[in-house]
PDB file of C-alpha atoms in Angstrom:
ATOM      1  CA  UNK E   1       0.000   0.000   0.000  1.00 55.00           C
ATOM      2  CA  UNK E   2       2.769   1.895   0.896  1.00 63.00           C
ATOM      3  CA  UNK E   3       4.512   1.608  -2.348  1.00 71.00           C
ATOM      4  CA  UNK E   4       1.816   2.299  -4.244  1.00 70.00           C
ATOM      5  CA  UNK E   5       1.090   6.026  -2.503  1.00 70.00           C
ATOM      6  CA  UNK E   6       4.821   6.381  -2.953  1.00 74.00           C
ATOM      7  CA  UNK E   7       4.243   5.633  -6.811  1.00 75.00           C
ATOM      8  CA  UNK E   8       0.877   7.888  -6.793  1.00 73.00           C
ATOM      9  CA  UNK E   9       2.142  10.912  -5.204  1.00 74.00           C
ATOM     10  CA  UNK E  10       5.524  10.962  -6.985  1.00 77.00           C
ATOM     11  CA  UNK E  11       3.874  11.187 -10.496  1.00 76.00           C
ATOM     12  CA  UNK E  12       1.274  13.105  -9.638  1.00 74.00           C
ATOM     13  CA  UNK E  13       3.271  15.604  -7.756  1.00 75.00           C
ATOM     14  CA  UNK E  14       6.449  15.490  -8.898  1.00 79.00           C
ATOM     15  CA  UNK E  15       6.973  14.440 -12.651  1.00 79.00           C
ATOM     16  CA  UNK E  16       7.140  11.250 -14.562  1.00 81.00           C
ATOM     17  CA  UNK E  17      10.659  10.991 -14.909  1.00 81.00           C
ATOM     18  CA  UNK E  18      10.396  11.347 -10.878  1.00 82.00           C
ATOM     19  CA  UNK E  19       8.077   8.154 -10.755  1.00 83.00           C
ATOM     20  CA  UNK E  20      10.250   6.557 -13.315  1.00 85.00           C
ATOM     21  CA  UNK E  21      12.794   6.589 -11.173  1.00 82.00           C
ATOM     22  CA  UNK E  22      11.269   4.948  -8.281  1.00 80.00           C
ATOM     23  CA  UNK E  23      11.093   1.189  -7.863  1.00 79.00           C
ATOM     24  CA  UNK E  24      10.520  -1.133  -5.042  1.00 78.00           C
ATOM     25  CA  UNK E  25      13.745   0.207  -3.419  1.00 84.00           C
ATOM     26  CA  UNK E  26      12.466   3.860  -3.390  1.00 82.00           C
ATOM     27  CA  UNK E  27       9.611   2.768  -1.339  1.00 81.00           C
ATOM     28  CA  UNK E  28      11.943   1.021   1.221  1.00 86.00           C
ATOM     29  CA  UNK E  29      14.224   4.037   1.164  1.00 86.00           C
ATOM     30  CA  UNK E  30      11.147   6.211   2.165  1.00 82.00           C
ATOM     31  CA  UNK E  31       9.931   3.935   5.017  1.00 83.00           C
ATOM     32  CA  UNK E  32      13.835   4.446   6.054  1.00 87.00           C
ATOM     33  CA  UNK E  33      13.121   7.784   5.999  1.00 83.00           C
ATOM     34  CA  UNK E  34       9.513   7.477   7.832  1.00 81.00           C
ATOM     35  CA  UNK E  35      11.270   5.661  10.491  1.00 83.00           C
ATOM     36  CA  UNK E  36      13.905   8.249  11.150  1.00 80.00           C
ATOM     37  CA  UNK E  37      11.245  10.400  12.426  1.00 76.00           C
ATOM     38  CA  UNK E  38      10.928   9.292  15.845  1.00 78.00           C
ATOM     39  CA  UNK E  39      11.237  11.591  19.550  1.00 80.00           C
ATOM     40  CA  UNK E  40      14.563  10.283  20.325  1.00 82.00           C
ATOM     41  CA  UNK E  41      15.703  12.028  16.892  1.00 77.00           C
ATOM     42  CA  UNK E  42      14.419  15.301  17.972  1.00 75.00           C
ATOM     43  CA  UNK E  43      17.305  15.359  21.108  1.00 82.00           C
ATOM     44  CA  UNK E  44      19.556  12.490  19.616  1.00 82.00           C
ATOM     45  CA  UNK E  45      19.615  12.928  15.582  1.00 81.00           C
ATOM     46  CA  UNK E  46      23.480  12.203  15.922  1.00 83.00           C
ATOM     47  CA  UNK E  47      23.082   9.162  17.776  1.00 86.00           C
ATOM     48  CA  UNK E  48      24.500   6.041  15.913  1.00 88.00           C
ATOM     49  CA  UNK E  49      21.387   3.982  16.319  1.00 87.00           C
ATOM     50  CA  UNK E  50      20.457   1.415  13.260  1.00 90.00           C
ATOM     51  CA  UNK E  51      17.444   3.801  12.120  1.00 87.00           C
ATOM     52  CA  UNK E  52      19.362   6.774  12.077  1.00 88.00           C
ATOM     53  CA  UNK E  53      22.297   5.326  10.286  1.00 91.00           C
ATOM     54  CA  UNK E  54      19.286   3.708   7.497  1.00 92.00           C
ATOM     55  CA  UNK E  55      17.703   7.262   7.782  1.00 88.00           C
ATOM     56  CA  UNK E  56      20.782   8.293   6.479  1.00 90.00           C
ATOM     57  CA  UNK E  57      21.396   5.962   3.907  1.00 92.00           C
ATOM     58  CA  UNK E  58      17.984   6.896   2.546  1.00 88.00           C
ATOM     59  CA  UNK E  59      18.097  10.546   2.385  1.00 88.00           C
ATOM     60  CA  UNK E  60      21.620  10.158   0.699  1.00 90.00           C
ATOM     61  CA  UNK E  61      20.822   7.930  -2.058  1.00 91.00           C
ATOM     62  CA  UNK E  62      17.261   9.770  -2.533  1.00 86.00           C
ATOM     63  CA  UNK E  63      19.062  13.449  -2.548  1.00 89.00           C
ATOM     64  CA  UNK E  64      21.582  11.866  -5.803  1.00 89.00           C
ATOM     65  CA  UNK E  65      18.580   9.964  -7.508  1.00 89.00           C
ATOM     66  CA  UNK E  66      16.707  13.754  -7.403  1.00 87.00           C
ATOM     67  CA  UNK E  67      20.253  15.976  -8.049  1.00 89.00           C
ATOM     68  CA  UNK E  68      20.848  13.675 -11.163  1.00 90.00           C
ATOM     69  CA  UNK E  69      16.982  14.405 -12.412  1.00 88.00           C
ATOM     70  CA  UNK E  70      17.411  18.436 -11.886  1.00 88.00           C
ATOM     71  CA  UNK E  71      20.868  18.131 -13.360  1.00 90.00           C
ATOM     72  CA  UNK E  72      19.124  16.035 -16.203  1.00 88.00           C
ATOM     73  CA  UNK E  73      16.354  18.837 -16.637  1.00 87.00           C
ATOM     74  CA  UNK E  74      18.693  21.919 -16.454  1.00 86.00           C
ATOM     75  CA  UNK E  75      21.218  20.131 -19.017  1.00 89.00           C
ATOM     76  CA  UNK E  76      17.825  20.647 -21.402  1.00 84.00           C
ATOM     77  CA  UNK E  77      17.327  17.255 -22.017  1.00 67.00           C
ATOM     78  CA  UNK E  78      13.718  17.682 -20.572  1.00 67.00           C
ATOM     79  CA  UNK E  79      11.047  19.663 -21.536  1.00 72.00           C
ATOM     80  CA  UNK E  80       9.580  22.030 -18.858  1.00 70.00           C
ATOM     81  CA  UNK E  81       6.594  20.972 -17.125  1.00 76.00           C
ATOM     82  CA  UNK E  82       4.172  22.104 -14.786  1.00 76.00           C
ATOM     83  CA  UNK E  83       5.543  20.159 -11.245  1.00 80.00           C
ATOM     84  CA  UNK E  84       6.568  20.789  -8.236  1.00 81.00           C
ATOM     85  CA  UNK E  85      10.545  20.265  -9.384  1.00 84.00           C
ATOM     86  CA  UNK E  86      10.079  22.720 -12.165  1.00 86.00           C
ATOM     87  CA  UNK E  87       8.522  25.450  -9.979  1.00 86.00           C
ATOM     88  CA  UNK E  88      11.791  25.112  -7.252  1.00 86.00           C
ATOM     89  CA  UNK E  89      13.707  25.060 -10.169  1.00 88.00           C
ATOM     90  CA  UNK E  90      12.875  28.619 -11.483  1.00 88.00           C
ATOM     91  CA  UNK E  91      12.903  30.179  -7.649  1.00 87.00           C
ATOM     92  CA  UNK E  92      15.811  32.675  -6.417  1.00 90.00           C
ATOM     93  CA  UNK E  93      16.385  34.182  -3.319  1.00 88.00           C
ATOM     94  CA  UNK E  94      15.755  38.254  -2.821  1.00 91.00           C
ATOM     95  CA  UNK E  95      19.044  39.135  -4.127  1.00 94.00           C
ATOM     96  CA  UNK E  96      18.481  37.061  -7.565  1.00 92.00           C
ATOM     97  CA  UNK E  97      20.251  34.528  -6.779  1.00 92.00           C
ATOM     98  CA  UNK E  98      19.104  30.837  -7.812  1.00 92.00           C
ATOM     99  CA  UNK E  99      17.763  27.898  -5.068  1.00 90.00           C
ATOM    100  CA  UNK E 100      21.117  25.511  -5.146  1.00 91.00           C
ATOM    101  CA  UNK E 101      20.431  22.315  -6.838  1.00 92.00           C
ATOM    102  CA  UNK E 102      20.804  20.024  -3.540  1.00 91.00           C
ATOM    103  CA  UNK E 103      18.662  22.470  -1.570  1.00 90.00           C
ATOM    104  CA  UNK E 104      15.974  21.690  -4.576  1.00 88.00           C
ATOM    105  CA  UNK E 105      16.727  17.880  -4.116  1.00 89.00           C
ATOM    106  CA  UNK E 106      16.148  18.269  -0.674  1.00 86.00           C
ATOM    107  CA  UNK E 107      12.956  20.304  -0.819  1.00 85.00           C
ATOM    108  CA  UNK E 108      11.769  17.302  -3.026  1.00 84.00           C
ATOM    109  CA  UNK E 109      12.729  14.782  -0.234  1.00 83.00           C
ATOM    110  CA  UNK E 110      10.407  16.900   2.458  1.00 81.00           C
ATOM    111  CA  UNK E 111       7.696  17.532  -0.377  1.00 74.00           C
ATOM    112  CA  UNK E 112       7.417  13.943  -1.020  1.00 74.00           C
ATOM    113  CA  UNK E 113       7.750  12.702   2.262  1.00 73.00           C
ATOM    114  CA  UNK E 114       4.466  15.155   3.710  1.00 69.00           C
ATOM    115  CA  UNK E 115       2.260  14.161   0.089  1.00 63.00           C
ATOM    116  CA  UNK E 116       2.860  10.513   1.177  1.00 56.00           C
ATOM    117  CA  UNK E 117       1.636  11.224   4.751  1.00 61.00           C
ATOM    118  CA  UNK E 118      -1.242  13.347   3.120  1.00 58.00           C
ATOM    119  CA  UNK E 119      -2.141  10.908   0.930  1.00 53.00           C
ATOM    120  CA  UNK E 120      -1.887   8.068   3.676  1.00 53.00           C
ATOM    121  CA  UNK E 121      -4.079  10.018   6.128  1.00 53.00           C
ATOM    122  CA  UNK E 122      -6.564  10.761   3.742  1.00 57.00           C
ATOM    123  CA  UNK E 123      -7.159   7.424   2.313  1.00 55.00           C
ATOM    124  CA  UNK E 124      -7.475   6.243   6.067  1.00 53.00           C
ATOM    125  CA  UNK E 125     -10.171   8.568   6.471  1.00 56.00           C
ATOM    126  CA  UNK E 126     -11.953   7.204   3.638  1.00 52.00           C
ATOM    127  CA  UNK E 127     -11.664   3.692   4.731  1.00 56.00           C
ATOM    128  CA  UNK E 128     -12.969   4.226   8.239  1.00 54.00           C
ATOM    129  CA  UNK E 129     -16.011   6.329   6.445  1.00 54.00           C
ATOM    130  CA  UNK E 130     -16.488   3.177   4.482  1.00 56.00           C
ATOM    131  CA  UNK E 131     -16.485   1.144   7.837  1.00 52.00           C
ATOM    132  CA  UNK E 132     -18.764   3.039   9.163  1.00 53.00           C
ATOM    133  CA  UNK E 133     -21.215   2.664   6.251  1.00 54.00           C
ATOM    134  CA  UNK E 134     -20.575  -0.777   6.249  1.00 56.00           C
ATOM    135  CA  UNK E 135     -20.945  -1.785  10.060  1.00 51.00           C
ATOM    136  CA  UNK E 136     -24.365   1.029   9.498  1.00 52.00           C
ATOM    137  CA  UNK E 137     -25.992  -0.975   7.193  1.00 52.00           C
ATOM    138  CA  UNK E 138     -24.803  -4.643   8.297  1.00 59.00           C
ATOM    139  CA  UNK E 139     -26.425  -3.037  11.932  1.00 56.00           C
ATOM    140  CA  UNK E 140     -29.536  -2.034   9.679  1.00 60.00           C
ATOM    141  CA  UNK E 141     -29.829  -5.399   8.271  1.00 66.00           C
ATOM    142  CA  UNK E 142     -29.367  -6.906  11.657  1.00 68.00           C
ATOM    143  CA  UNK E 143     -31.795  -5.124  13.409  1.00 68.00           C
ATOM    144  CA  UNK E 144     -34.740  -5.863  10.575  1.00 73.00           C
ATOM    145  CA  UNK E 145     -33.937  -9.438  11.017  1.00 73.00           C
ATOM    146  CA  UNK E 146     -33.996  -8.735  14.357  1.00 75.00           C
ATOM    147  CA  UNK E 147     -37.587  -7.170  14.451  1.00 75.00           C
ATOM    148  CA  UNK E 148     -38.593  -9.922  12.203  1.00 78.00           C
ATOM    149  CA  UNK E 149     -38.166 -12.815  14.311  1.00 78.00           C
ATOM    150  CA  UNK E 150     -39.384 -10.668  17.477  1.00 77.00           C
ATOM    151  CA  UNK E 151     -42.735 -10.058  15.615  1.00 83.00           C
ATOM    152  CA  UNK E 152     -43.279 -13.136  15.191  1.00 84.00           C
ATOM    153  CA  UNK E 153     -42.116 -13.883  19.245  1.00 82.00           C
ATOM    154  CA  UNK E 154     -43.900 -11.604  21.664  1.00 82.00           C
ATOM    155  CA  UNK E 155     -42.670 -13.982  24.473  1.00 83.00           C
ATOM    156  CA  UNK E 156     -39.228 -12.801  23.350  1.00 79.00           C
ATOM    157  CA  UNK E 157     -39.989  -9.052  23.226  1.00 76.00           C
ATOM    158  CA  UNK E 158     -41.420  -9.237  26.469  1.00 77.00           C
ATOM    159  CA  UNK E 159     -38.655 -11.036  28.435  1.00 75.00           C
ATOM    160  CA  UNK E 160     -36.536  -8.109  26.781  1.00 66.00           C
ATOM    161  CA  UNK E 161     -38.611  -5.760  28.409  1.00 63.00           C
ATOM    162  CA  UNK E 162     -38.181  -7.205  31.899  1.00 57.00           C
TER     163      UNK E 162
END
């Protein structure tokens, strides 16, 4: 499920050539990531614990994967489009000058990272709406069977009463 958000929000968001890049390792990479955000990391970041040292990993490899697509696009050999990459591509600071490349790549990392937990959140949401339907009309059902056999009981309905 996982992956396939990861898949989702990269094209969507981010470009084809983005999505292309991502495989089955992206999506472990990212969970990397997703795990390296945990309170001890808020006091301890440095600390040489396995998660950290995989949180690192991740964000390394994913930073080169997304410098080698802006490198890619600024060489020309892409044509603009409307994303996310393209719009921090064309930003400068006050003074004119441009966003650095691995700031960009970074950005991306952050982007991608809060559309997956967007994305995650929301489809949660939908699924416990659909429980809710569900378990409202299995309840519905229930209770007309219910009703049902009582009408055809009053002994029943009136021990329920007592």
């Amino acid at each position: 499920m996982a992956e396939i958000l990861l898949y989702t929000a990269s094209h969507t968001l981010q470009g084809k050539e983005v999505r292309d890049k991502f495989d089955g390792t992206f999506a472990d990479l990212y969970h990397d990531l997703d795990m390296g955000f945990s309170p001890i990391n808020f006091m301890l970041h440095w600390a040489p614990l396995p998660h950290n040292r995989a949180r690192d990993h991740a964000q390394i490899t994913i930073a080169k994967t997304y410098m080698e697509i802006i490198a890619n696009r600024r060489a020309g050999n892409e044509k603009e489009k409307l994303d996310i990459m393209w719009q921090l591509m064309r930003l400068t600071y006050e003074d004119g000058t441009p966003v650095p490349d691995e700031e960009i790549a970074h950005m991306m990392i952050a982007h991608m990272m809060i559309a997956h937990m967007m994305i995650a959140h929301m489809m949660i949401a939908h699924m416990m709406i659909a429980l809710l339907m569900a378990s409202q009309h299995t309840s519905s059902s229930s209770s007309s069977w219910i009703m049902l056999r009582l009408a055809s009981r009053p002994d029943i309905i009136e021990e329920l009463y007592q």
